[in-house]
């Protein structure tokens, strides 16, 4: 929401069967410009217990007329398991 309480962005997320976000589209409602919408993909590296330890956020971009996804952020986390 904006400072005056107006909705300015909507998110639509696609989840895999484990509940992880694999795709997200961010709609810029305020500008009402479809070119302002942004599409993202997420890639995960999982540990032996199925928890993600590396998550890569990729952003859809267009370069020289070709649309592709390029890494934007890489998140790492360490899981500690106790018996």
PDB file of C-alpha atoms in Angstrom:
ATOM      1  CA  UNK A   1       0.000   0.000   0.000  1.00  0.00           C
ATOM      2  CA  UNK A   2       1.026   3.575  -0.583  1.00  0.00           C
ATOM      3  CA  UNK A   3       1.344   6.201   2.156  1.00  0.00           C
ATOM      4  CA  UNK A   4      -2.246   7.315   1.513  1.00  0.00           C
ATOM      5  CA  UNK A   5      -3.576   3.751   1.855  1.00  0.00           C
ATOM      6  CA  UNK A   6      -4.080   2.995  -1.837  1.00  0.00           C
ATOM      7  CA  UNK A   7      -3.275  -0.446  -3.183  1.00  0.00           C
ATOM      8  CA  UNK A   8      -0.215  -0.082  -5.414  1.00  0.00           C
ATOM      9  CA  UNK A   9       0.944  -3.649  -6.017  1.00  0.00           C
ATOM     10  CA  UNK A  10      -0.474  -7.164  -6.223  1.00  0.00           C
ATOM     11  CA  UNK A  11       1.429 -10.434  -6.058  1.00  0.00           C
ATOM     12  CA  UNK A  12       0.462 -13.749  -7.662  1.00  0.00           C
ATOM     13  CA  UNK A  13       2.603 -16.678  -6.545  1.00  0.00           C
ATOM     14  CA  UNK A  14       2.798 -20.244  -7.855  1.00  0.00           C
ATOM     15  CA  UNK A  15       3.813 -22.862  -5.297  1.00  0.00           C
ATOM     16  CA  UNK A  16       5.236 -26.340  -5.798  1.00  0.00           C
ATOM     17  CA  UNK A  17       3.852 -29.394  -3.981  1.00  0.00           C
ATOM     18  CA  UNK A  18       6.113 -28.651  -0.990  1.00  0.00           C
ATOM     19  CA  UNK A  19       4.734 -25.126  -0.661  1.00  0.00           C
ATOM     20  CA  UNK A  20       7.810 -23.334  -1.999  1.00  0.00           C
ATOM     21  CA  UNK A  21       7.283 -20.322  -4.261  1.00  0.00           C
ATOM     22  CA  UNK A  22       8.534 -21.233  -7.747  1.00  0.00           C
ATOM     23  CA  UNK A  23       7.124 -18.287  -9.689  1.00  0.00           C
ATOM     24  CA  UNK A  24       5.835 -14.855  -8.770  1.00  0.00           C
ATOM     25  CA  UNK A  25       4.345 -12.013 -10.781  1.00  0.00           C
ATOM     26  CA  UNK A  26       4.268  -8.542  -9.248  1.00  0.00           C
ATOM     27  CA  UNK A  27       1.599  -6.332 -10.776  1.00  0.00           C
ATOM     28  CA  UNK A  28       2.089  -2.573 -10.512  1.00  0.00           C
ATOM     29  CA  UNK A  29      -1.512  -1.541  -9.901  1.00  0.00           C
ATOM     30  CA  UNK A  30      -0.774   2.154  -9.353  1.00  0.00           C
ATOM     31  CA  UNK A  31       0.703   2.806 -12.794  1.00  0.00           C
ATOM     32  CA  UNK A  32      -1.727   0.518 -14.647  1.00  0.00           C
ATOM     33  CA  UNK A  33       1.103  -0.066 -17.098  1.00  0.00           C
ATOM     34  CA  UNK A  34       1.404  -3.775 -18.011  1.00  0.00           C
ATOM     35  CA  UNK A  35       5.083  -3.220 -18.830  1.00  0.00           C
ATOM     36  CA  UNK A  36       5.661  -2.317 -15.174  1.00  0.00           C
ATOM     37  CA  UNK A  37       4.680  -5.855 -14.109  1.00  0.00           C
ATOM     38  CA  UNK A  38       7.635  -8.014 -13.120  1.00  0.00           C
ATOM     39  CA  UNK A  39       8.000 -11.794 -13.270  1.00  0.00           C
ATOM     40  CA  UNK A  40      10.319 -13.777 -11.004  1.00  0.00           C
ATOM     41  CA  UNK A  41      11.326 -17.419 -10.668  1.00  0.00           C
ATOM     42  CA  UNK A  42      12.841 -19.188  -7.676  1.00  0.00           C
ATOM     43  CA  UNK A  43      15.272 -22.114  -7.755  1.00  0.00           C
ATOM     44  CA  UNK A  44      16.078 -24.119  -4.639  1.00  0.00           C
ATOM     45  CA  UNK A  45      18.830 -26.405  -3.432  1.00  0.00           C
ATOM     46  CA  UNK A  46      17.520 -28.710  -0.695  1.00  0.00           C
ATOM     47  CA  UNK A  47      19.292 -30.610   2.072  1.00  0.00           C
ATOM     48  CA  UNK A  48      18.708 -34.300   2.837  1.00  0.00           C
ATOM     49  CA  UNK A  49      15.644 -33.444   4.931  1.00  0.00           C
ATOM     50  CA  UNK A  50      14.021 -31.414   2.152  1.00  0.00           C
ATOM     51  CA  UNK A  51      14.672 -27.945   3.583  1.00  0.00           C
ATOM     52  CA  UNK A  52      16.099 -25.319   1.283  1.00  0.00           C
ATOM     53  CA  UNK A  53      19.661 -24.282   1.970  1.00  0.00           C
ATOM     54  CA  UNK A  54      20.115 -22.162  -1.149  1.00  0.00           C
ATOM     55  CA  UNK A  55      17.417 -20.105  -2.856  1.00  0.00           C
ATOM     56  CA  UNK A  56      18.049 -18.197  -6.077  1.00  0.00           C
ATOM     57  CA  UNK A  57      15.699 -15.419  -7.160  1.00  0.00           C
ATOM     58  CA  UNK A  58      15.715 -14.825 -10.912  1.00  0.00           C
ATOM     59  CA  UNK A  59      14.148 -11.782 -12.578  1.00  0.00           C
ATOM     60  CA  UNK A  60      12.713 -11.796 -16.076  1.00  0.00           C
ATOM     61  CA  UNK A  61      14.506  -9.281 -18.273  1.00  0.00           C
ATOM     62  CA  UNK A  62      14.636  -8.466 -21.948  1.00  0.00           C
ATOM     63  CA  UNK A  63      17.998  -7.776 -23.558  1.00  0.00           C
ATOM     64  CA  UNK A  64      18.449  -7.200 -27.277  1.00  0.00           C
ATOM     65  CA  UNK A  65      14.893  -8.381 -27.913  1.00  0.00           C
ATOM     66  CA  UNK A  66      15.423 -11.675 -26.052  1.00  0.00           C
ATOM     67  CA  UNK A  67      13.549 -12.451 -22.837  1.00  0.00           C
ATOM     68  CA  UNK A  68      15.403 -14.437 -20.186  1.00  0.00           C
ATOM     69  CA  UNK A  69      15.710 -14.882 -16.429  1.00  0.00           C
ATOM     70  CA  UNK A  70      18.817 -13.590 -14.700  1.00  0.00           C
ATOM     71  CA  UNK A  71      19.831 -14.150 -11.063  1.00  0.00           C
ATOM     72  CA  UNK A  72      18.952 -11.192  -8.856  1.00  0.00           C
ATOM     73  CA  UNK A  73      19.642 -12.561  -5.347  1.00  0.00           C
ATOM     74  CA  UNK A  74      21.009 -15.737  -3.837  1.00  0.00           C
ATOM     75  CA  UNK A  75      19.992 -16.602  -0.281  1.00  0.00           C
ATOM     76  CA  UNK A  76      21.821 -19.171   1.846  1.00  0.00           C
ATOM     77  CA  UNK A  77      20.816 -20.661   5.157  1.00  0.00           C
ATOM     78  CA  UNK A  78      22.302 -23.270   7.442  1.00  0.00           C
ATOM     79  CA  UNK A  79      20.055 -25.800   9.112  1.00  0.00           C
ATOM     80  CA  UNK A  80      21.075 -27.446  12.379  1.00  0.00           C
ATOM     81  CA  UNK A  81      19.264 -30.623  13.368  1.00  0.00           C
ATOM     82  CA  UNK A  82      19.198 -32.020  16.881  1.00  0.00           C
ATOM     83  CA  UNK A  83      18.303 -35.570  17.819  1.00  0.00           C
TER      84      UNK A  83
END
